Structure formats: C-alpha cells, structure tokens
Coordinates of C-alpha atoms and ligand atoms in Angstrom, one line a residue:
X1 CA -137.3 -235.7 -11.2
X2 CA -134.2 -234.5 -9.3
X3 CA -131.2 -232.2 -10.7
X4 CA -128.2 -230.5 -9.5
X5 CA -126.7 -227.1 -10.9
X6 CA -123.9 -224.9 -10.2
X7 CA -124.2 -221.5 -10.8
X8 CA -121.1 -218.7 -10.3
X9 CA -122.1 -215.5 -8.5
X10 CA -121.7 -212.1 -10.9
X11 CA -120.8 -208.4 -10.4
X12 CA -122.1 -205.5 -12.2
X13 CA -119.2 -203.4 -13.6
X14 CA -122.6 -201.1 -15.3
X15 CA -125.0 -201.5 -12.4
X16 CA -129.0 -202.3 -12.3
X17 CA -130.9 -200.4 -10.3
X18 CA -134.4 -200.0 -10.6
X19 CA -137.7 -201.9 -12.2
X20 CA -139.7 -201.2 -14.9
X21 CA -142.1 -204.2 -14.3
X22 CA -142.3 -205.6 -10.5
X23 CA -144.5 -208.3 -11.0
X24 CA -142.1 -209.5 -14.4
X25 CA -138.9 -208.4 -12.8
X26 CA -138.1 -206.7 -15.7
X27 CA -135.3 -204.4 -14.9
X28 CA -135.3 -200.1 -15.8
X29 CA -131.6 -200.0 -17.2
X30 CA -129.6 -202.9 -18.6
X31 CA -126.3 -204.0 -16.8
X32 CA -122.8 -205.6 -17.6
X33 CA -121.5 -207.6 -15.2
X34 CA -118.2 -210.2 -15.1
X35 CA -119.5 -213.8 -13.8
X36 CA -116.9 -215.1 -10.8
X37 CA -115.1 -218.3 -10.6
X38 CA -114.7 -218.5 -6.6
X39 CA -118.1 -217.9 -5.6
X40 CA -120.9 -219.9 -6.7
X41 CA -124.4 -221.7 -5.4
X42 CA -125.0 -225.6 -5.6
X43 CA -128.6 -226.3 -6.0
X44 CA -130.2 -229.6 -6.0
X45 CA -133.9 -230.0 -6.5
X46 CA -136.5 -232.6 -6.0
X47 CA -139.8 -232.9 -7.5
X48 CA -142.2 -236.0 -5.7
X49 CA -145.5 -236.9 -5.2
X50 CA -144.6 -237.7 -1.2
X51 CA -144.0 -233.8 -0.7
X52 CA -147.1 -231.7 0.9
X53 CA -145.6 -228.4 0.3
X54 CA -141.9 -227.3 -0.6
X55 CA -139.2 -226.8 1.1
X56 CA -135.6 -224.5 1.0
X57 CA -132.4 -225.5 2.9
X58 CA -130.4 -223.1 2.7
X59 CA -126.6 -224.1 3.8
X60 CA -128.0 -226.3 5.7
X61 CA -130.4 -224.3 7.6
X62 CA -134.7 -224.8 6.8
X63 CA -135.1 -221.2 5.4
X64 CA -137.9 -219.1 6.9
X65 CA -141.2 -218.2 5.6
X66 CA -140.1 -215.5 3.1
X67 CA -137.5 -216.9 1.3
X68 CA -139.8 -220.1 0.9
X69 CA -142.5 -218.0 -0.7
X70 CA -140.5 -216.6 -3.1
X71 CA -138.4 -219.9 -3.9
X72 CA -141.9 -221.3 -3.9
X73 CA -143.6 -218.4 -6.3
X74 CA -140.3 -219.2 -8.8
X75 CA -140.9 -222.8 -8.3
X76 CA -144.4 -222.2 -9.6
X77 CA -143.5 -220.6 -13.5
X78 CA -141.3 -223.6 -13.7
X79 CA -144.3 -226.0 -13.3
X80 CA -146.9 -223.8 -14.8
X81 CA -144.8 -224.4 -18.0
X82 CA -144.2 -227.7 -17.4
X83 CA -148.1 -228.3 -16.6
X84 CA -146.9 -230.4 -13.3
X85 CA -148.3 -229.6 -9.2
X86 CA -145.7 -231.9 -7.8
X87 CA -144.0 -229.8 -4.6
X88 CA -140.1 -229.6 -4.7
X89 CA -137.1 -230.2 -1.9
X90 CA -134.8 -227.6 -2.6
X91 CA -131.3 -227.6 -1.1
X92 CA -128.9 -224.9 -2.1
X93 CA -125.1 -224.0 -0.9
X94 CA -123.4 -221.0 -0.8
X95 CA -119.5 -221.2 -0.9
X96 CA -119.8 -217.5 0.8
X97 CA -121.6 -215.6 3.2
X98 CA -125.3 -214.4 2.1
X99 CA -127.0 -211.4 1.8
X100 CA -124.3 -209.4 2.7
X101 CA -123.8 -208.2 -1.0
X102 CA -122.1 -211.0 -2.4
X103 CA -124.8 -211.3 -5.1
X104 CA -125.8 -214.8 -3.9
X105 CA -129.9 -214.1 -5.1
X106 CA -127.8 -214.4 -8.5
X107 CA -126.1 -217.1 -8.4
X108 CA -128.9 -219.0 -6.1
X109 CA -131.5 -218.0 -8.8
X110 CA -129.6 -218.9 -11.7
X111 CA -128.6 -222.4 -10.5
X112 CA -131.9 -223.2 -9.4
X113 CA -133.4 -222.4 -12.8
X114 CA -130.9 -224.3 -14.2
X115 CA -131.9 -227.5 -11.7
X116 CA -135.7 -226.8 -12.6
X117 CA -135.5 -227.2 -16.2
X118 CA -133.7 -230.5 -16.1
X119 CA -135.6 -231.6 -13.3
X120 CA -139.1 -231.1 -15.4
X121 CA -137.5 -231.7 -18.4
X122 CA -138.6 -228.0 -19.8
X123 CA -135.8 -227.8 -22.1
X124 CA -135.7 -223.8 -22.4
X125 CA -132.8 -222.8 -23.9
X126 CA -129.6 -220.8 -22.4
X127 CA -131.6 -217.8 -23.2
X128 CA -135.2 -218.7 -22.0
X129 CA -132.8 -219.7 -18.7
X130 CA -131.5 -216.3 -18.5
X131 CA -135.7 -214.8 -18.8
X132 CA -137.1 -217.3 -16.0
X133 CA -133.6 -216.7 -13.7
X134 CA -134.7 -213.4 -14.3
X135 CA -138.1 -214.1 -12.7
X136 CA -136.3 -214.9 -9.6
X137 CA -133.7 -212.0 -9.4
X138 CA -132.6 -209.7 -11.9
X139 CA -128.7 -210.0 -11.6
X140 CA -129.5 -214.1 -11.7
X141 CA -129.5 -213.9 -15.9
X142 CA -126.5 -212.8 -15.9
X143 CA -125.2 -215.8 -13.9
X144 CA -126.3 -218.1 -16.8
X145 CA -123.7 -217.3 -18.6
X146 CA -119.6 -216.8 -17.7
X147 CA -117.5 -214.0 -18.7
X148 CA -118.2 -210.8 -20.1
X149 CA -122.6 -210.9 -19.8
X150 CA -124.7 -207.9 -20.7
X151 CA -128.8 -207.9 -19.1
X152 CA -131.2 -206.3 -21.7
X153 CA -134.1 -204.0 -20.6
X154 CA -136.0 -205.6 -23.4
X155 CA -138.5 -203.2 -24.9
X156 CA -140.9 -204.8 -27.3
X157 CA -145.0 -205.7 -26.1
X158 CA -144.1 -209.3 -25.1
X159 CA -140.9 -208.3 -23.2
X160 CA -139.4 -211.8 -24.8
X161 CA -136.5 -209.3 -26.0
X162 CA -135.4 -208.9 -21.6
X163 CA -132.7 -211.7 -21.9
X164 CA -129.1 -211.2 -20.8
X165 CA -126.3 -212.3 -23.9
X166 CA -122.6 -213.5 -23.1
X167 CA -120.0 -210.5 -24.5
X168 CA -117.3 -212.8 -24.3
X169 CA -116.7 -215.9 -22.8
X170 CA -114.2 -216.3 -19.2
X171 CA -111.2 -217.1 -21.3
X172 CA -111.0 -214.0 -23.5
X173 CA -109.2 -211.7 -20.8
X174 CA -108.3 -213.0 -17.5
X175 CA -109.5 -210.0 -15.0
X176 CA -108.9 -210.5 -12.0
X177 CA -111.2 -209.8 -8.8
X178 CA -110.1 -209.4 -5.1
X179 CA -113.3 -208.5 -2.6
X180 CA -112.8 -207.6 0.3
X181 CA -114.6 -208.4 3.3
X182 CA -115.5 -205.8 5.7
X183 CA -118.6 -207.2 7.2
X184 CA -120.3 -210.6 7.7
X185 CA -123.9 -209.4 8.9
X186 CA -126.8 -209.6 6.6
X187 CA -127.4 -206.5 4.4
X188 CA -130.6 -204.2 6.4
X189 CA -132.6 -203.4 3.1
X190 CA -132.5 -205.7 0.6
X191 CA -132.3 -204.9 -3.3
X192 CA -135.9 -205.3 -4.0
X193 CA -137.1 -202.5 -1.3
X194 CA -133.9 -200.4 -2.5
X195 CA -135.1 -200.2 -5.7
X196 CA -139.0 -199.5 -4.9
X197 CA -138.2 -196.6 -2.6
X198 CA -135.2 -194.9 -5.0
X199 CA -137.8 -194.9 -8.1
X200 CA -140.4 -193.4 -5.7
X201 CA -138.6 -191.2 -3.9
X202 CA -135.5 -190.0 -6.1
X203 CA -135.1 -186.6 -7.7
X204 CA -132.1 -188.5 -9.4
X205 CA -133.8 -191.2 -10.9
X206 CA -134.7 -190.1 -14.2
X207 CA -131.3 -189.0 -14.8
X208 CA -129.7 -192.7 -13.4
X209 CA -131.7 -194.3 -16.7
X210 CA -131.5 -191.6 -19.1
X211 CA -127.3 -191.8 -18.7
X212 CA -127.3 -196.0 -18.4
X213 CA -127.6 -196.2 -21.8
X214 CA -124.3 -194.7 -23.0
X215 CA -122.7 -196.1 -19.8
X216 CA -123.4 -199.5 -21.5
X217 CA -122.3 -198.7 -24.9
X218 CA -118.9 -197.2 -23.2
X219 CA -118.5 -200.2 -21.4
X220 CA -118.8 -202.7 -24.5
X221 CA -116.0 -200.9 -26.2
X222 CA -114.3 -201.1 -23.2
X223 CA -114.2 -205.0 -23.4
X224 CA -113.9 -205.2 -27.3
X225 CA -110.2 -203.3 -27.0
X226 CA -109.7 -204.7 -23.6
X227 CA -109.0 -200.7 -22.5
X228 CA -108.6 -201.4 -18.7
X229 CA -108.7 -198.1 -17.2
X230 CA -111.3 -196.9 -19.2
X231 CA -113.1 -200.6 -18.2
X232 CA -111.6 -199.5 -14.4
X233 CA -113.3 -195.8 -14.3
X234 CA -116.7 -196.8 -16.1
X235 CA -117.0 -199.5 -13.4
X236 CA -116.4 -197.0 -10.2
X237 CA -118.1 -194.3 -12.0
X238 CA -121.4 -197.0 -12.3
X239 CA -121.0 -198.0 -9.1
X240 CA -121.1 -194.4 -7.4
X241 CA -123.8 -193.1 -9.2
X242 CA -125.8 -196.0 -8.2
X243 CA -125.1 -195.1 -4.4
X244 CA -125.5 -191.9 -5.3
X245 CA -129.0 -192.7 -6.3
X246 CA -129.7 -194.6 -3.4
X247 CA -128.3 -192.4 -0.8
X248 CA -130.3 -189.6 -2.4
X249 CA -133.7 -192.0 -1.6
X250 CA -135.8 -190.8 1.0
X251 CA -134.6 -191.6 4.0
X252 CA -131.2 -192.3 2.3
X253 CA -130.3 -196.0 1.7
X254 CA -126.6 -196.3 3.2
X255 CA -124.8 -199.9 2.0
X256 CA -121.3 -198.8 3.2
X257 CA -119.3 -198.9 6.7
X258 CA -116.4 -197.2 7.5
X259 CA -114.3 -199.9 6.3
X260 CA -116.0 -199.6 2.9
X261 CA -114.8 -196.3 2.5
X262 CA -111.0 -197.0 3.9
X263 CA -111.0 -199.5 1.0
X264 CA -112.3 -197.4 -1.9
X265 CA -109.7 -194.6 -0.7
X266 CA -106.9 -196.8 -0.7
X267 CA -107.6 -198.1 -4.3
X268 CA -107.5 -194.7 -5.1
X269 CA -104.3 -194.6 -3.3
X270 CA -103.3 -197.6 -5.6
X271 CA -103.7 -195.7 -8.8
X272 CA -101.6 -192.9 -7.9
X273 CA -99.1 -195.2 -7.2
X274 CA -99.4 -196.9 -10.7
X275 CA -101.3 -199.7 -9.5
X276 CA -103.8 -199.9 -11.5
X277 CA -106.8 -201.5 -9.4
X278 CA -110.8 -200.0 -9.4
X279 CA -113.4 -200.7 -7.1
X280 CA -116.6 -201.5 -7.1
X281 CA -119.6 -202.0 -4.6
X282 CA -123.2 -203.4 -4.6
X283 CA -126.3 -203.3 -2.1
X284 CA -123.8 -204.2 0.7
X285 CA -120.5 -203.6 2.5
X286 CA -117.7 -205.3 0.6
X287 CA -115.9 -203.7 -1.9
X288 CA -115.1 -205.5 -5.1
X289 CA -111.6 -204.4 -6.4
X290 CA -111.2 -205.3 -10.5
X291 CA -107.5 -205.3 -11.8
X292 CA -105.1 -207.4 -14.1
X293 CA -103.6 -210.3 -13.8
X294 CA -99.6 -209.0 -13.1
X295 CA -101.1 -206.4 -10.6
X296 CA -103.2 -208.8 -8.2
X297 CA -100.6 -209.9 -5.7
X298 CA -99.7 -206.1 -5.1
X299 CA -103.5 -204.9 -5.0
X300 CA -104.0 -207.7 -2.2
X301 CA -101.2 -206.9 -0.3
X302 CA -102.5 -203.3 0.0
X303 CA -105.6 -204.5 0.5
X304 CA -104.7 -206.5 3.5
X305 CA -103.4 -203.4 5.2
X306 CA -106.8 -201.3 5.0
X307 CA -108.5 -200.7 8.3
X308 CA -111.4 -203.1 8.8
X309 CA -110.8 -205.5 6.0
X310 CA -112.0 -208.7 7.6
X311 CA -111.0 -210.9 4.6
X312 CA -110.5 -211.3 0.8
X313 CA -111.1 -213.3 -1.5
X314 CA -109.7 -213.5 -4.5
X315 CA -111.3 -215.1 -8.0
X316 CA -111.0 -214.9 -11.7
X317 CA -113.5 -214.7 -14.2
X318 CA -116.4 -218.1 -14.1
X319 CA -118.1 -220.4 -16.3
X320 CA -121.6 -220.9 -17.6
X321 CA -124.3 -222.5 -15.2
X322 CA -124.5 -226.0 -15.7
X323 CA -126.3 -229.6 -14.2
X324 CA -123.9 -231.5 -12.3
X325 CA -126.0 -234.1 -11.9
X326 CA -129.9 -235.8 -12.7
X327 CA -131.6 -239.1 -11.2
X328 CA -135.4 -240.3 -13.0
X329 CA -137.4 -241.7 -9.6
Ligands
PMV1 O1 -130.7 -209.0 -8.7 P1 -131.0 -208.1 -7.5 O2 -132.4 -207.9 -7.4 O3 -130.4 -208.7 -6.2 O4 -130.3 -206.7 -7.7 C1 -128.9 -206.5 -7.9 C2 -128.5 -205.1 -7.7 C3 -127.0 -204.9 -7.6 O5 -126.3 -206.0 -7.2 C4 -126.8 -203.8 -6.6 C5 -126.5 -204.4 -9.0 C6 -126.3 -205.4 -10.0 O6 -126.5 -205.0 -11.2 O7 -126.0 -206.6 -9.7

C-alpha cells in the first residue's frame, strides 16, 4: 500500500489559460508544453489503517490546511475508484523552489497520481494518468509524459476525450532550457484565481481561445520539421498574449519584476546578435529561455550578465513519470 514516483516538471511553449469546467478541471484551450529533465517532484505515498486523517509533507515541511485539502480532495478520486477509505501519508520533494512559477503543481500532481495508482493498485493507463493528474492541476497531464506533450480540451459529453498525448518523445530533438531565476518568493495569485478572474473579467478572453487553436496547429508543425525559430516565436508569442490576457484582468494580474523584463529584452538582444534563444514565462517571475544545443553556453553566459538574475538553471528535455519504488504492508 505504499509507492514512490518521479515526475519532471513541464513548460508550456502554447500556454493554458483558462477553465471550461472548474469542478473537472477541464481546461478552455489546449497547450504544448516540453517536459524538463532538471526539475522534477519525488512523491511517496502511504495508505494504512493506523492513519486518522492524511497528511502532506512538503520538502520536509507539514503543509498547511489548504494544500492538504486539495491533496486530500485528489486523494479522494483515487480511492473513490479504488472503493478504499484508508487515509494516506503523503511526502513529496521538490528539487526547486515552489510556487514561484516553476510549474511544481505539475510535476507534484503528476507524480502523485502516479504513486496513487500503484499504491491502490488502480491500474489506469498512461492516459487515464494524464485525466486524474489532470484532476489535480491542469499542466500536471502533461508531466505524465516526456518530451514534446500536447493537453487536449476534450470536447465530447463525457469529457473522456480531455487527455494530454506525447508528440515525440525527449530523445527526438535535444532543446535545450536555461531559466533563470529572478526571484525566490512565492508567486501572490496563484493560477487557479488567475484564471477565474481573467475569464470574468477579460474583454480579451474570447479572442485568447478563439486564436489557441491555430496556435497549436502552428506549433505541431513546428516540432514535426524541427523549425526552431518558428518553434522560438510561437512560444514568446503564446507566452505574451497569455500576460497580455492576464494583465488586461480587472485589477491587472502582474507575474513579472523588473528583472523579468531585463531578461526577456536581452534575449531579444540575443537574436539580433544571431543567437538564436526565445523566452518564455508562466504565472511567476522567472523567465524560461528555449534554444539549441550549440547555442546554450553563449545564451547562459548572457544570461548571467542580466540585472537581477539570481540564478539559472539549466536542463534538457525529461522522461515519462514513473514508480521508483512499491512495498505490500
Ligand atoms: O496547471 P496550473 O493550474 O498550475 O496552470 C498552469 C498555467 C501556466 O503554467 C501559466 C501555463 C501552462 O500551460 O502551464
């Protein structure tokens, strides 16, 4: 009744943005992301009679009441399938700092549906994975898989068709990702909240879906001739509208700092130098900068340079999810 997973974290070169179902987490606009090999959760998880309620550690840290709810509330379509009331210990480890936009909801979500199912024994496929990660947080599908991974809106009645698909595994074209770090606090408003108060309040967001479509079909092509720039300018275009979007939200959801911006000019920088290097930035501060393989020491060289950048990290392209380890007792 206990299991470990690994899960690597993902970023979203088409972003999501936006719900079309809150209670099913089923997101408005499908995304492409590219699944990271540095960064990634370790989940362990322990079903047992002994336990009177669960419990999250969190890098080593009891979690507060929120995030147990909701690990608890995720816990619960696990053993709703799996017709079982036994509480769960739940001990999860970040290799990187949370919340502060690092995508660690997706990584933590997708490792711990991974743990779940071997620890019940629910034996859901990669794709039924991707639907209850899904559950948890909507970039965590995507972490089920490495590589190239596209999220699905889904559309038919039973939304069974909301699944995210691998595009191509890690091996297929060795992107490189350097992030850099220009803050370590916890991000203010989290994704969730983002999204509820851009749909509401928006005059943008009807436009955001209506273009996400052909953003996504641009982007597969992209990664089927392994076009770089044109993989390099969907990504930054994505990424702007989607602040765009949210800074347009009444009363204006702002992610960035000043260092945010020094970075995203000095990729631009970059590219009129010939270095070819494109950003991109989630609900947070750092700024994810995508290039090849022969141009990474350079990028991070500049990169180092920029006003404010606290760190980077650099990564390739990550692996499937998978169990580490199970014990029966
Ligand atoms: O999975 P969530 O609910 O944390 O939302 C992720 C939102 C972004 O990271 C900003 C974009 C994305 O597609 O990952």
């Amino acid at each position: 009744m206990e299991a470990t997973a690994i899960a690597h974290t993902n970023i979203a070169l088409i972003k999501y943005w936006g719900k079309k179902d809150e209670k099913l987490n089923l997101p408005a606009v499908g995304s492409i992301s590219i699944t990271l090999k540095q960064l990634f959760t370790q989940t362990k998880v322990r079903f047992s009679e002994k336990l009177q309620q669960d419990f999250f550690i969190l890098n080593g840290l009891e979690s507060g009441e929120d995030q147990r709810s909701r690990v608890s509330r995720f816990l619960d379509l696990n053993r709703e399938i799996a017709g079982s009331s036994l509480f769960a210990e739940v001990i999860s480890n970040n290799n990187f700092p949370t919340g502060a936009g690092l995508a660690s909801s997706a990584s933590g979500f997708a490792a711990l549906s991974l743990a779940a199912n071997k620890a019940l024994g629910l034996n859901l496929s990669q794709r039924e994975l991707t639907i209850m990660a899904r559950r948890g947080s909507g970039s965590a599908a995507r972490s089920v898989y490495g590589g190239f991974v596209e999220m699905k809106t889904g559309g038919n009645e039973t939304n069974s068709d909301a699944y995210a698909v691998q595009i191509a595994d890690e091996s297929y074209w060795p992107l490189k990702m350097l992030i850099a770090i220009t803050s370590d606090a916890e991000k203010k408003i989290g994704s969730t909240d983002g999204m509820k108060v851009t749909a509401k309040t928006s005059p943008y967001y009807s436009a955001w879906l209506a273009s996400s479509v052909n953003d996504l079909a641009e982007m597969r092509t992209a990664i089927a001739r392994k076009d770089f720039k044109k993989l390099g300018a969907l990504a930054e275009n994505s990424c702007l509208k989607m602040h765009g979007l949210a800074l347009s939200a009444k009363s204006g959801l702002i992610y960035w700092n000043g260092a945010t911006l020094n970075v995203m000019h000095a990729v631009r920088e970059m590219r009129k130098n010939n270095l070819q290097a494109y950003f991109t930035v989630d609900a947070g501060p750092q700024v994810k900068v995508i290039c090849e393989e022969p141009a990474a020491a350079a990028v991070k060289e500049e990169l180092a340079k920029v006003d404010g950048v606290m760190e980077i990290i650099f990564t390739g392209l990550g692996p499937d999810a998978k169990i580490i380890g199970e014990e029966e007792n």
